[in-house]
Short mmCIF file of C-alpha atoms in Angstrom, two decimals:
data_model
loop_
_atom_site.label_atom_id
_atom_site.label_comp_id
_atom_site.label_asym_id
_atom_site.label_seq_id
_atom_site.Cartn_x
_atom_site.Cartn_y
_atom_site.Cartn_z
CA UNK A 1 19.31 -32.14 -18.38
CA UNK A 2 16.20 -32.33 -16.22
CA UNK A 3 13.50 -31.42 -18.72
CA UNK A 4 10.74 -31.30 -16.09
CA UNK A 5 12.71 -28.90 -13.91
CA UNK A 6 13.52 -26.75 -16.94
CA UNK A 7 9.84 -26.50 -17.89
CA UNK A 8 8.90 -25.73 -14.28
CA UNK A 9 11.53 -22.99 -14.16
CA UNK A 10 10.12 -21.25 -17.23
CA UNK A 11 6.65 -21.33 -15.66
CA UNK A 12 7.96 -19.97 -12.35
CA UNK A 13 9.86 -17.15 -14.03
CA UNK A 14 6.82 -16.19 -16.08
CA UNK A 15 4.36 -16.33 -13.16
CA UNK A 16 5.78 -13.99 -10.55
CA UNK A 17 4.09 -10.65 -11.12
CA UNK A 18 1.65 -10.92 -8.25
CA UNK A 19 0.79 -8.53 -5.44
CA UNK A 20 3.49 -9.85 -3.10
CA UNK A 21 6.14 -10.34 -5.80
CA UNK A 22 9.54 -10.75 -4.13
CA UNK A 23 12.21 -9.68 -6.61
CA UNK A 24 15.14 -10.94 -4.53
CA UNK A 25 13.70 -14.45 -4.24
CA UNK A 26 12.70 -14.37 -7.92
CA UNK A 27 16.26 -13.59 -9.05
CA UNK A 28 17.80 -16.07 -6.62
CA UNK A 29 15.55 -18.72 -8.19
CA UNK A 30 17.00 -17.75 -11.58
CA UNK A 31 20.61 -18.14 -10.42
CA UNK A 32 19.97 -21.38 -8.53
CA UNK A 33 18.25 -22.97 -11.50
CA UNK A 34 21.04 -21.93 -13.86
CA UNK A 35 23.48 -23.79 -11.63
CA UNK A 36 21.16 -26.75 -11.23
CA UNK A 37 20.25 -27.09 -14.89
CA UNK A 38 23.22 -25.80 -16.86
CA UNK A 39 26.94 -26.37 -17.11
CA UNK A 40 27.74 -23.72 -14.50
CA UNK A 41 29.47 -23.76 -11.13
CA UNK A 42 27.88 -20.49 -10.02
CA UNK A 43 25.64 -17.71 -11.32
CA UNK A 44 24.88 -14.08 -10.53
CA UNK A 45 22.52 -11.32 -11.63
CA UNK A 46 23.31 -7.63 -12.00
CA UNK A 47 20.45 -5.14 -12.46
CA UNK A 48 20.49 -1.41 -13.09
CA UNK A 49 18.85 0.83 -10.49
CA UNK A 50 16.80 3.95 -11.21
CA UNK A 51 19.98 5.91 -11.94
CA UNK A 52 21.32 3.30 -14.34
CA UNK A 53 23.94 2.06 -11.87
CA UNK A 54 24.46 -1.70 -11.77
CA UNK A 55 23.82 -3.55 -8.51
CA UNK A 56 24.38 -7.14 -7.45
CA UNK A 57 20.86 -8.45 -6.97
CA UNK A 58 21.34 -12.22 -6.71
CA UNK A 59 24.09 -14.81 -6.59
CA UNK A 60 24.06 -18.56 -6.22
CA UNK A 61 26.75 -18.39 -3.54
CA UNK A 62 28.74 -15.89 -1.51
CA UNK A 63 31.93 -16.30 -3.54
CA UNK A 64 30.33 -15.19 -6.79
CA UNK A 65 28.47 -12.36 -5.04
CA UNK A 66 31.77 -10.94 -3.87
CA UNK A 67 33.26 -11.33 -7.35
CA UNK A 68 30.32 -9.48 -8.88
CA UNK A 69 30.80 -6.70 -6.33
CA UNK A 70 34.47 -6.58 -7.25
CA UNK A 71 33.54 -5.99 -10.89
CA UNK A 72 31.30 -3.07 -9.96
CA UNK A 73 33.80 -1.52 -7.57
CA UNK A 74 36.59 -1.72 -10.14
CA UNK A 75 34.40 -0.95 -13.17
CA UNK A 76 35.93 -3.88 -15.01
CA UNK A 77 34.85 -7.32 -16.18
CA UNK A 78 32.85 -9.34 -18.71
CA UNK A 79 29.52 -8.86 -16.94
CA UNK A 80 29.79 -5.07 -17.09
CA UNK A 81 30.82 -5.26 -20.74
CA UNK A 82 27.81 -7.47 -21.47
CA UNK A 83 25.45 -4.96 -19.85
CA UNK A 84 26.93 -1.93 -21.57
CA UNK A 85 26.99 -3.52 -25.03
CA UNK A 86 23.77 -5.53 -24.70
CA UNK A 87 25.52 -8.54 -26.23
CA UNK A 88 26.74 -11.84 -24.73
CA UNK A 89 30.35 -12.13 -23.61
CA UNK A 90 31.86 -15.63 -23.52
CA UNK A 91 35.31 -16.31 -22.08
CA UNK A 92 36.44 -19.93 -22.06
CA UNK A 93 39.76 -19.18 -20.34
CA UNK A 94 39.99 -16.05 -18.20
CA UNK A 95 43.78 -16.25 -18.01
CA UNK A 96 43.87 -15.22 -21.65
CA UNK A 97 42.08 -11.95 -20.84
CA UNK A 98 44.55 -10.50 -18.34
CA UNK A 99 45.29 -7.56 -20.64
CA UNK A 100 41.58 -6.85 -21.06
CA UNK A 101 40.45 -7.11 -17.40
CA UNK A 102 43.64 -7.42 -15.29
CA UNK A 103 42.07 -6.85 -11.87
CA UNK A 104 38.98 -8.95 -12.57
CA UNK A 105 40.97 -11.90 -13.91
CA UNK A 106 43.15 -11.90 -10.80
CA UNK A 107 40.10 -11.76 -8.54
CA UNK A 108 38.29 -14.48 -10.49
CA UNK A 109 41.30 -16.77 -10.30
CA UNK A 110 41.57 -16.13 -6.58
CA UNK A 111 37.87 -17.02 -6.22
CA UNK A 112 38.37 -20.25 -8.14
CA UNK A 113 36.73 -19.40 -11.46
CA UNK A 114 38.29 -20.09 -14.85
CA UNK A 115 35.53 -19.32 -17.38
CA UNK A 116 32.50 -17.03 -17.63
CA UNK A 117 29.47 -16.55 -19.86
CA UNK A 118 27.66 -13.21 -19.45
CA UNK A 119 24.21 -12.82 -20.99
CA UNK A 120 22.22 -9.60 -21.32
CA UNK A 121 18.83 -9.25 -19.65
CA UNK A 122 17.09 -7.25 -22.31
CA UNK A 123 13.86 -6.78 -24.18
CA UNK A 124 14.32 -5.36 -27.67
CA UNK A 125 16.61 -2.34 -27.19
CA UNK A 126 16.24 -2.06 -23.41
CA UNK A 127 18.91 -3.77 -21.31
CA UNK A 128 18.15 -3.91 -17.59
CA UNK A 129 20.97 -6.14 -16.39
CA UNK A 130 23.06 -9.23 -16.99
CA UNK A 131 22.87 -12.90 -16.05
CA UNK A 132 26.34 -14.31 -15.47
CA UNK A 133 27.44 -17.96 -15.44
CA UNK A 134 30.79 -19.04 -14.01
CA UNK A 135 32.77 -22.27 -14.30
CA UNK A 136 35.57 -23.31 -12.00
CA UNK A 137 37.59 -24.93 -14.80
CA UNK A 138 38.59 -23.22 -18.06
CA UNK A 139 36.87 -24.53 -21.16
CA UNK A 140 33.70 -24.00 -23.15
CA UNK A 141 30.25 -24.33 -21.66
CA UNK A 142 27.93 -27.03 -22.89
CA UNK A 143 26.78 -25.82 -26.35
CA UNK A 144 23.15 -25.63 -25.23
CA UNK A 145 23.82 -23.87 -21.92
CA UNK A 146 24.16 -20.27 -23.22
CA UNK A 147 21.02 -20.61 -25.35
CA UNK A 148 18.94 -21.95 -22.46
CA UNK A 149 20.38 -19.38 -20.06
CA UNK A 150 19.55 -16.59 -22.50
CA UNK A 151 15.99 -17.91 -22.80
CA UNK A 152 15.67 -17.94 -19.00
CA UNK A 153 17.09 -14.41 -18.82
CA UNK A 154 14.64 -13.26 -21.49
CA UNK A 155 11.64 -14.71 -19.64
CA UNK A 156 12.80 -13.14 -16.38
CA UNK A 157 13.28 -9.78 -18.12
CA UNK A 158 9.78 -9.91 -19.60
CA UNK A 159 8.38 -10.62 -16.14
CA UNK A 160 10.19 -7.54 -14.83
CA UNK A 161 9.17 -5.25 -17.66
CA UNK A 162 5.65 -6.23 -18.67
CA UNK A 163 3.93 -3.94 -16.15
CA UNK A 164 5.58 -0.99 -17.84
CA UNK A 165 2.90 -1.10 -20.54
CA UNK A 166 0.61 0.54 -17.99
CA UNK A 167 2.96 2.39 -15.70
CA UNK A 168 6.17 2.59 -17.71
CA UNK A 169 9.35 2.96 -15.72
CA UNK A 170 7.69 3.64 -12.35
CA UNK A 171 6.90 0.00 -11.64
CA UNK A 172 10.34 -1.40 -12.34
CA UNK A 173 12.11 1.49 -10.65
CA UNK A 174 10.04 1.02 -7.51
CA UNK A 175 10.59 -2.73 -7.61
CA UNK A 176 14.33 -2.30 -8.01
CA UNK A 177 14.57 0.31 -5.28
CA UNK A 178 12.52 -1.87 -2.95
CA UNK A 179 14.72 -4.80 -3.84
CA UNK A 180 17.87 -2.78 -3.12
CA UNK A 181 16.50 -1.83 0.28
CA UNK A 182 15.53 -5.46 0.88
CA UNK A 183 19.02 -6.57 -0.13
CA UNK A 184 20.50 -4.42 2.64
CA UNK A 185 18.11 -5.91 5.20
CA UNK A 186 18.84 -9.44 4.05
CA UNK A 187 22.62 -8.92 4.17
CA UNK A 188 22.28 -7.57 7.72
CA UNK A 189 20.13 -10.54 8.73
CA UNK A 190 22.60 -12.96 7.13
CA UNK A 191 25.44 -11.46 9.13
CA UNK A 192 23.51 -11.55 12.38
CA UNK A 193 22.35 -15.15 11.87
CA UNK A 194 25.81 -16.30 10.74
CA UNK A 195 27.36 -14.88 13.90
CA UNK A 196 24.61 -16.25 16.15
CA UNK A 197 24.66 -19.77 14.73
CA UNK A 198 28.37 -19.96 13.90
CA UNK A 199 27.76 -20.65 10.19
CA UNK A 200 28.96 -19.01 6.97
CA UNK A 201 26.99 -16.39 5.05
CA UNK A 202 25.66 -18.81 2.44
CA UNK A 203 24.34 -21.18 5.11
CA UNK A 204 22.75 -18.23 6.88
CA UNK A 205 20.99 -17.14 3.69
CA UNK A 206 19.74 -20.68 3.06
CA UNK A 207 18.37 -20.81 6.60
CA UNK A 208 16.57 -17.47 6.20
CA UNK A 209 15.18 -18.39 2.83
CA UNK A 210 14.03 -21.82 4.00
CA UNK A 211 12.35 -20.32 7.07
CA UNK A 212 10.57 -17.69 4.96
CA UNK A 213 9.24 -20.29 2.56
CA UNK A 214 8.23 -22.71 5.32
CA UNK A 215 6.27 -19.97 7.05
CA UNK A 216 4.93 -18.34 3.87
CA UNK A 217 6.64 -15.01 4.53
CA UNK A 218 8.44 -12.50 2.38
CA UNK A 219 12.18 -12.82 2.80
CA UNK A 220 12.64 -9.08 3.40
CA UNK A 221 9.89 -9.01 6.07
CA UNK A 222 11.49 -11.93 7.85
CA UNK A 223 14.91 -10.28 7.68
CA UNK A 224 13.52 -7.08 9.21
CA UNK A 225 11.79 -8.98 12.03
CA UNK A 226 14.98 -10.94 12.75
CA UNK A 227 17.18 -7.84 12.80
CA UNK A 228 14.77 -5.89 15.03
CA UNK A 229 13.93 -8.85 17.30
CA UNK A 230 10.37 -7.61 16.95
CA UNK A 231 8.78 -11.07 17.24
CA UNK A 232 9.71 -14.60 18.26
CA UNK A 233 11.09 -16.70 15.41
CA UNK A 234 11.38 -20.24 16.78
CA UNK A 235 14.08 -22.26 15.09
CA UNK A 236 15.88 -19.24 13.68
CA UNK A 237 18.29 -18.56 16.46
CA UNK A 238 15.87 -16.52 18.53
#
């Protein structure tokens, strides 16, 4: 395991509550680092909105994003169970859980996943979401992976919740609602860029994200400008 990258990740997750905090990019960093550091093929994050409904907020690739959406649409799967119980759910072989989550297991198999580890994003008795790790092959995760992933999830949760000491639920609710609105913009921009450049959705997202970082812009602001064609964006298909 890359110890330097792990240490850097903890610092980045703990140092994101700034004026221009971008929740979408923050959570995508969490999923990307879980894949890069841990024994996972893909990762996703579900967060509850102001009404307590779970939403897909980040995914390391398009395949797992669609699988997370499938869980929510069918109200079935280990990630939902993890959120509702506030406890980890580990499944080393999804084929053995057909009776428990029949539709999810079928969808996961079709997406190429054989094992999952779902970890609650919680602080004390407050659960705000779940961090979910997926493996393509059945079998246990590396013994350290769930512990490190839970630590990363805990740090990310603290970063999301610490402003509540002053403003309670208002801050997180506004952040989540803004992030949900941003998610819609980003999905629209991904689709437009994918069609324009003839690439898949994941490549389109990587291009948008890379452009935003290279030009020191918020991802949601860039997505809006790209959708509206409100300004020239050289090198981004415009």
